[in-house]
XYZ file of C-alpha atoms in Angstrom:
492
model
C 81.302 -33.400 -7.609
C 82.890 -29.968 -8.078
C 86.144 -31.241 -6.607
C 86.093 -34.311 -8.858
C 85.505 -32.231 -11.967
C 88.478 -30.065 -11.088
C 90.743 -33.045 -10.385
C 89.546 -35.204 -13.273
C 88.998 -33.122 -16.403
C 87.033 -35.242 -18.796
C 84.107 -35.168 -21.198
C 80.524 -34.898 -19.968
C 79.782 -38.486 -21.045
C 82.611 -39.904 -18.883
C 81.517 -37.704 -16.010
C 77.974 -39.017 -16.378
C 79.239 -42.631 -16.275
C 81.266 -41.811 -13.185
C 78.224 -40.320 -11.457
C 76.293 -43.549 -11.970
C 78.511 -45.258 -9.469
C 77.713 -42.574 -6.899
C 73.923 -43.063 -7.411
C 73.437 -46.767 -8.121
C 69.758 -46.764 -7.059
C 68.687 -44.306 -9.794
C 67.983 -45.891 -13.201
C 70.330 -44.994 -15.986
C 67.637 -43.839 -18.430
C 65.961 -41.467 -15.989
C 69.269 -39.902 -15.049
C 70.144 -39.462 -18.707
C 66.771 -37.813 -19.379
C 67.177 -35.509 -16.421
C 70.649 -34.588 -17.560
C 69.505 -33.745 -21.061
C 66.452 -31.772 -19.941
C 68.203 -29.849 -17.191
C 69.663 -27.065 -19.331
C 66.248 -26.413 -20.994
C 64.507 -23.246 -19.784
C 61.262 -23.543 -17.769
C 57.996 -22.089 -19.090
C 56.773 -19.102 -17.142
C 53.322 -19.360 -15.652
C 51.045 -16.797 -17.336
C 50.217 -13.802 -15.191
C 46.490 -14.133 -15.747
C 46.473 -17.567 -14.145
C 48.150 -16.315 -10.976
C 45.819 -13.344 -10.715
C 42.699 -15.433 -11.264
C 43.678 -17.842 -8.504
C 44.281 -15.073 -5.966
C 41.502 -13.523 -3.924
C 40.953 -9.779 -3.700
C 39.389 -7.754 -0.948
C 36.343 -5.666 -1.825
C 36.730 -2.028 -0.810
C 33.250 -0.664 -0.155
C 31.902 2.394 -1.890
C 29.141 4.038 0.209
C 28.038 6.265 -2.666
C 27.104 3.179 -4.721
C 25.902 1.077 -1.812
C 23.133 3.593 -1.144
C 21.429 2.573 -4.405
C 21.246 -1.043 -3.220
C 19.840 0.062 0.143
C 17.113 2.091 -1.570
C 16.265 -0.805 -3.859
C 15.989 -3.200 -0.925
C 13.571 -0.837 0.808
C 11.184 -0.722 -2.145
C 11.484 -4.381 -3.122
C 8.208 -5.259 -1.384
C 6.550 -2.266 -3.071
C 7.719 -3.342 -6.525
C 6.529 -6.921 -6.107
C 3.140 -6.023 -4.673
C 2.677 -3.420 -7.388
C 3.374 -6.083 -10.020
C 0.734 -8.340 -8.449
C -1.845 -5.553 -8.359
C -1.229 -4.575 -11.970
C -1.671 -8.187 -13.054
C -5.311 -8.117 -11.861
C -8.074 -6.638 -14.056
C -9.402 -4.305 -11.345
C -5.963 -3.722 -9.777
C -6.836 -4.959 -6.292
C -6.336 -8.224 -4.375
C -8.139 -9.593 -1.294
C -5.862 -10.033 1.694
C -6.804 -13.703 2.056
C -5.497 -14.362 -1.450
C -2.449 -12.205 -0.820
C -1.486 -14.472 2.088
C -0.816 -17.216 -0.447
C 1.711 -14.986 -2.268
C 3.934 -14.498 0.767
C 6.804 -16.489 -0.773
C 6.799 -14.267 -3.855
C 6.702 -11.144 -1.695
C 9.652 -12.411 0.348
C 7.718 -12.597 3.642
C 8.137 -15.632 5.874
C 5.091 -15.045 8.098
C 1.962 -14.292 6.011
C 0.324 -12.539 8.975
C 2.841 -9.701 8.704
C 1.588 -8.654 5.264
C -0.935 -6.216 6.754
C 1.734 -4.481 8.793
C 3.952 -4.271 5.721
C 1.141 -2.690 3.705
C 0.523 -0.111 6.435
C 4.172 0.895 6.273
C 3.542 2.501 2.859
C 0.483 4.752 3.267
C 1.316 6.743 0.121
C 1.563 3.594 -2.050
C -1.145 1.203 -0.828
C -4.496 1.560 0.877
C -6.846 -0.968 2.467
C -10.582 -1.061 1.783
C -13.487 -3.491 2.119
C -15.728 -4.905 -0.590
C -19.060 -6.691 -0.054
C -19.009 -10.431 -0.451
C -20.836 -11.372 -3.694
C -22.213 -14.707 -2.438
C -23.942 -14.448 0.925
C -25.320 -17.410 2.871
C -29.088 -17.799 3.130
C -29.228 -17.222 6.891
C -26.977 -14.141 6.809
C -28.404 -11.260 8.857
C -25.991 -8.601 7.555
C -23.770 -8.188 4.537
C -20.257 -9.601 4.839
C -17.194 -7.702 3.614
C -13.723 -8.686 2.425
C -10.566 -6.725 3.206
C -8.608 -5.834 0.047
C -5.581 -3.789 -0.940
C -5.080 -1.436 -3.878
C -2.755 1.376 -4.870
C -3.321 4.975 -3.923
C -4.233 7.432 -6.695
C -0.698 8.884 -6.699
C 0.954 5.481 -6.961
C -1.589 4.285 -9.528
C -0.967 7.280 -11.788
C 2.783 6.751 -11.494
C 2.384 3.072 -12.430
C 0.235 4.013 -15.428
C 2.892 6.465 -16.567
C 5.486 3.729 -16.367
C 3.371 1.289 -18.383
C 2.614 3.912 -21.032
C 6.284 4.812 -21.280
C 7.283 1.171 -21.740
C 4.743 0.809 -24.526
C 6.144 3.924 -26.208
C 9.738 2.703 -26.071
C 8.877 -0.829 -27.155
C 11.258 -0.509 -30.117
C 14.181 0.250 -27.819
C 13.280 -2.688 -25.598
C 13.130 -4.961 -28.626
C 16.608 -3.748 -29.592
C 17.857 -4.722 -26.140
C 16.441 -8.214 -26.590
C 18.055 -8.496 -30.007
C 21.471 -7.479 -28.637
C 21.183 -10.054 -25.866
C 20.406 -12.762 -28.413
C 23.364 -11.652 -30.500
C 25.640 -11.991 -27.471
C 24.570 -15.580 -26.817
C 26.605 -18.361 -28.346
C 23.617 -20.256 -29.815
C 21.508 -17.120 -30.534
C 18.842 -18.419 -28.154
C 17.813 -17.554 -24.588
C 15.286 -19.214 -22.299
C 12.327 -17.051 -21.300
C 12.475 -18.432 -17.762
C 15.923 -16.840 -17.397
C 14.969 -13.569 -19.031
C 12.217 -13.105 -16.438
C 14.796 -12.579 -13.680
C 16.742 -9.836 -15.424
C 13.688 -8.343 -17.192
C 12.888 -5.657 -14.564
C 16.500 -4.452 -14.592
C 16.349 -4.093 -18.378
C 13.066 -2.166 -18.169
C 10.838 -4.861 -19.641
C 7.119 -4.774 -18.799
C 5.676 -7.677 -16.769
C 3.923 -9.103 -19.855
C 6.940 -8.956 -22.179
C 6.806 -12.713 -22.796
C 3.373 -12.472 -24.407
C 3.574 -9.005 -25.963
C 7.114 -7.881 -26.664
C 8.419 -11.273 -27.731
C 5.619 -11.731 -30.271
C 5.314 -8.183 -31.629
C 8.633 -8.251 -33.534
C 8.726 -11.427 -35.644
C 11.351 -9.878 -37.929
C 13.875 -9.778 -35.045
C 13.168 -12.821 -32.887
C 10.615 -15.554 -32.287
C 9.593 -17.946 -29.532
C 10.438 -21.624 -29.942
C 9.877 -24.736 -27.872
C 12.949 -26.499 -26.477
C 13.566 -29.401 -24.155
C 14.222 -26.893 -21.339
C 11.091 -24.828 -22.017
C 10.105 -21.896 -24.201
C 12.996 -19.847 -25.550
C 13.516 -16.723 -27.617
C 15.493 -17.250 -30.808
C 17.183 -14.667 -33.012
C 15.752 -14.289 -36.506
C 17.887 -11.570 -38.100
C 21.399 -10.346 -37.372
C 21.793 -6.568 -37.295
C 25.328 -5.563 -38.180
C 24.847 -2.054 -36.807
C 24.135 -3.474 -33.357
C 27.195 -5.753 -33.423
C 29.458 -3.080 -31.956
C 30.541 -3.031 -28.347
C 30.270 -0.019 -26.098
C 33.001 2.580 -26.594
C 35.641 2.672 -23.900
C 35.319 5.312 -21.217
C 37.306 8.497 -21.927
C 40.383 9.380 -19.922
C 39.773 11.416 -16.805
C 41.011 14.989 -17.019
C 43.697 15.361 -14.370
C 43.599 19.163 -14.449
C 47.281 19.665 -15.216
C 48.663 22.972 -16.466
C 50.909 21.287 -19.028
C 49.228 18.379 -20.768
C 52.016 15.888 -21.224
C 51.964 12.100 -21.348
C 52.467 10.484 -17.944
C 55.924 9.209 -17.197
C 54.598 6.039 -15.578
C 51.610 3.919 -16.475
C 48.720 4.334 -14.092
C 45.118 3.193 -13.658
C 42.028 5.361 -13.260
C 40.755 3.989 -9.962
C 38.230 5.514 -7.630
C 39.280 7.303 -4.486
C 40.299 5.064 -1.609
C 40.992 2.013 -3.776
C 44.585 0.823 -3.344
C 45.725 -2.299 -5.160
C 48.851 -4.359 -4.877
C 51.633 -3.666 -7.338
C 51.302 -7.102 -8.911
C 47.564 -6.600 -9.411
C 48.097 -3.160 -10.933
C 50.665 -4.541 -13.355
C 48.184 -7.160 -14.475
C 45.396 -4.605 -14.975
C 47.736 -2.371 -16.988
C 48.684 -5.318 -19.162
C 44.985 -6.168 -19.482
C 44.177 -2.606 -20.584
C 46.954 -2.501 -23.161
C 45.926 -5.787 -24.759
C 43.729 -5.464 -27.875
C 39.975 -5.398 -27.412
C 37.931 -8.496 -28.162
C 34.475 -7.842 -29.562
C 31.982 -10.300 -28.016
C 29.685 -10.037 -31.044
C 32.345 -11.046 -33.552
C 34.614 -13.372 -31.535
C 33.419 -16.704 -30.192
C 34.741 -18.094 -26.941
C 35.702 -21.329 -28.716
C 38.370 -19.451 -30.675
C 40.152 -18.319 -27.474
C 42.251 -20.307 -25.062
C 40.818 -20.696 -21.594
C 42.429 -18.711 -18.752
C 44.014 -16.308 -21.200
C 43.901 -12.549 -21.238
C 41.917 -12.610 -24.480
C 39.253 -14.876 -22.963
C 39.010 -12.667 -19.904
C 38.863 -9.610 -22.144
C 35.850 -11.085 -23.934
C 34.108 -12.063 -20.678
C 34.511 -8.539 -19.267
C 33.159 -7.111 -22.524
C 30.055 -9.327 -22.259
C 29.376 -8.251 -18.662
C 29.942 -4.634 -19.668
C 27.465 -4.942 -22.542
C 24.772 -6.491 -20.340
C 25.200 -3.819 -17.653
C 25.070 -1.125 -20.322
C 21.641 -2.406 -21.408
C 20.147 -2.151 -17.899
C 18.224 0.915 -16.755
C 20.412 1.786 -13.764
C 23.614 0.200 -15.120
C 23.592 -2.432 -12.402
C 22.101 -5.845 -11.675
C 22.532 -8.853 -9.428
C 25.455 -11.201 -9.978
C 23.011 -14.105 -9.749
C 21.206 -12.769 -12.818
C 24.458 -12.907 -14.765
C 25.288 -16.413 -13.593
C 21.973 -17.593 -15.055
C 23.427 -16.868 -18.512
C 26.868 -18.324 -17.870
C 26.495 -21.037 -20.501
C 24.647 -18.876 -23.019
C 27.237 -16.071 -22.886
C 30.231 -18.417 -22.434
C 31.231 -16.812 -19.155
C 33.727 -18.467 -16.777
C 32.557 -20.563 -13.850
C 34.152 -18.192 -11.342
C 32.262 -15.192 -12.637
C 32.192 -13.314 -9.338
C 35.963 -13.608 -8.996
C 36.394 -12.213 -12.492
C 34.198 -9.205 -11.678
C 35.969 -8.525 -8.390
C 39.321 -8.801 -10.146
C 38.534 -5.746 -12.314
C 37.645 -2.838 -9.997
C 38.467 -0.370 -12.775
C 35.408 -1.664 -14.677
C 32.979 -3.015 -12.080
C 32.065 -2.601 -8.442
C 30.555 -5.394 -6.349
C 28.249 -4.312 -3.523
C 27.704 -6.818 -0.727
C 24.716 -4.942 0.698
C 21.603 -7.063 1.002
C 21.159 -10.796 0.757
C 22.637 -11.001 -2.762
C 25.588 -9.190 -4.290
C 25.068 -6.511 -6.930
C 27.456 -5.411 -9.683
C 27.751 -1.819 -10.943
C 29.250 -0.428 -14.127
C 31.746 2.041 -12.667
C 32.054 4.261 -15.733
C 28.301 5.034 -15.661
C 28.496 6.756 -12.234
C 30.320 9.839 -11.012
C 32.273 10.223 -7.785
C 29.105 11.067 -5.832
C 27.405 7.841 -6.924
C 24.918 9.459 -9.328
C 24.114 8.181 -12.797
C 25.704 10.238 -15.540
C 22.878 9.551 -18.001
C 19.357 9.020 -16.691
C 16.504 7.865 -18.871
C 12.810 8.330 -18.185
C 12.403 4.940 -16.530
C 15.058 5.733 -13.949
C 13.358 9.065 -13.250
C 10.039 7.303 -12.612
C 11.760 4.918 -10.202
C 13.228 7.867 -8.339
C 9.758 9.389 -8.048
C 8.510 6.118 -6.591
C 11.306 6.179 -3.992
C 10.400 9.781 -3.147
C 6.781 8.703 -2.682
C 7.910 5.968 -0.294
C 9.987 8.490 1.657
C 6.960 10.774 1.886
C 4.953 7.924 3.384
C 7.739 7.365 5.889
C 7.512 11.010 6.949
C 3.725 10.705 7.292
C 4.072 7.669 9.552
C 6.651 9.496 11.648
C 4.301 12.479 12.065
C 1.430 10.171 12.969
C 3.510 8.545 15.683
C 4.526 11.956 16.988
C 0.921 13.191 16.962
C -0.229 9.991 18.612
C 2.249 10.433 21.432
C 1.241 14.106 21.832
C -2.447 13.150 21.923
C -1.766 10.595 24.617
C 0.098 13.266 26.580
C -2.781 15.697 26.106
C -5.306 13.071 27.178
C -3.306 12.521 30.330
C -3.326 16.287 30.951
C -7.071 16.407 30.397
C -7.602 13.584 32.845
C -5.440 15.391 35.397
C -7.326 18.662 34.775
C -10.655 16.888 35.262
C -9.484 15.484 38.563
C -8.354 18.939 39.717
C -11.671 20.491 38.702
C -13.546 17.774 40.519
C -11.483 18.354 43.648
C -11.933 22.157 43.465
C -15.719 21.797 43.296
C -15.813 19.753 46.480
C -16.249 21.417 49.889
C -13.510 21.336 52.430
C -15.690 19.367 54.841
C -16.319 16.690 52.224
C -12.657 16.293 51.357
C -10.639 15.861 54.548
C -8.243 13.014 54.784
C -5.707 14.614 57.097
C -3.038 15.066 54.354
C -4.051 18.202 52.422
C -2.605 20.708 54.940
C 0.156 18.606 56.363
C 3.069 20.837 55.294
C 1.343 24.247 55.258
C 2.242 25.571 58.747
C 2.836 24.512 62.295
C -0.626 25.756 63.343
C -2.499 23.603 60.911
C -4.322 21.721 63.622
C -2.701 18.390 62.854
C -1.377 16.243 65.652
C 0.829 13.134 65.517
C -0.195 10.151 67.640
C 2.061 7.192 68.196
C 0.875 3.954 69.752
C 3.722 2.040 71.410
C 1.839 -1.239 71.597
C 0.855 -1.435 67.938
C 3.754 0.658 66.626
C 1.417 2.695 64.415
C 1.387 6.293 63.240
C -1.808 8.239 62.717
C -2.515 11.815 61.618
C -5.828 13.163 62.836
C -7.375 16.612 63.057
C -8.512 18.226 66.316
C -12.201 17.771 65.440
C -11.787 13.993 65.003
C -9.767 13.299 68.196
C -12.803 12.327 70.299
C -14.052 9.795 67.810
C -10.612 8.404 67.372
C -9.941 7.785 71.063
C -13.434 6.447 71.656
C -12.736 3.743 69.070
C -9.390 3.038 70.664
C -10.822 2.650 74.143
C -13.706 0.459 72.967
C -11.318 -1.806 71.121
C -9.307 -2.253 74.348
C -12.278 -4.042 76.000
C -13.895 -1.218 78.011
C -17.665 -0.816 78.198
C -19.531 2.154 76.734
C -20.220 3.709 80.147
C -16.572 3.495 81.087
C -15.543 5.028 77.764
C -17.958 7.968 78.286
C -16.671 8.578 81.774
C -13.078 8.629 80.608
C -13.869 11.028 77.775
C -15.781 13.325 80.076
C -12.845 13.378 82.494
C -10.601 14.476 79.514
């Protein structure tokens, strides 16, 4: 075609008609459309779409993973404590506790007793008399029960009293959550899952939700009971301020020559991913309280900006600035979050950190922790939880000391048994304790002789005083009469 255009200079229309004879199988209209649309420029695929479709590797942060490990260790304690506090007298019989094994996360109900004994500073076992005894009962029957220790009970009472004192702050958290939702309504069955992370008491559905009718109210829906917003507070409709820039400790404070991200140590991202995050940071903020998701195009930077702001607001309301990703996915429709919520969180390591420790993944708000993994701002609820973890660790030390003392006692009992045997042997006379082995290796003149029988291939150690009796038994067993045996011995 290039050679023909050089040899035959003509207009594009004539050249197009000439090319139809070279491609007779292609329709004329399609070729004309392709020729007219060829010089048009192609639309570039948005960068956010490419980044969202790519997968990113999670770089672990041990300083933040330790919080998940501690929480997993006290999960059984938290659940059993909730069950005990739900009872009027704060104790539960073990037989009834077997039926709650699924709630406690225990597959075999028979292992509940061993789990309770693992926390001696938190729980204690005791027996109560059975109220209804049979007529033919000869003695009173008892039931094994579990309750909290005085230290754990006082700590739980402090937590409940603190939650009642800060009920206004908890109500504000509920109001902000309702303001974040698209329909200003949240199901109570979903709030139960994230309630402990927000610091809500166990009875918040009956107390907290009904004590503030000027802020929200409970309504009946086709999906169950829900909490609905009553009044909109304009002062609360402001998102969290962005984290301040990290001081780099330079002598001359000048603007950086190149754009860079404030990432944690050890986190290296690809250049394409960094460029996207820089573009994401420079884009204008989208307030989730004032901007609806319906006003934004899907898979756009603005929509992702709003989704990250919603997750950031929810994590900022939690006590420890972290929660499970599953708890966030429960509110995916209410908060207008994307379907691939976990991918969105992993895609922004400058804002969030995903910990894969445990059976379910947890998400942290990075700006709320320092480089050592400690919370920058701790409230009283988080301090009480730390005291509970310290109490669990104290019980672990007690169990370790008990095992060590138990092993030492067994060793001492063995020594006592050995000492008793030695004392018993020392009290015996030498004539009463002669088996031919006690002086075997003392000296050559010990009076011990070795006798070897070739026929029976036996070895025997006998003393000089027992030689006559020994050989008399030998001769009698060979078939000789008593008179013959005496004559032989006398001849010896």
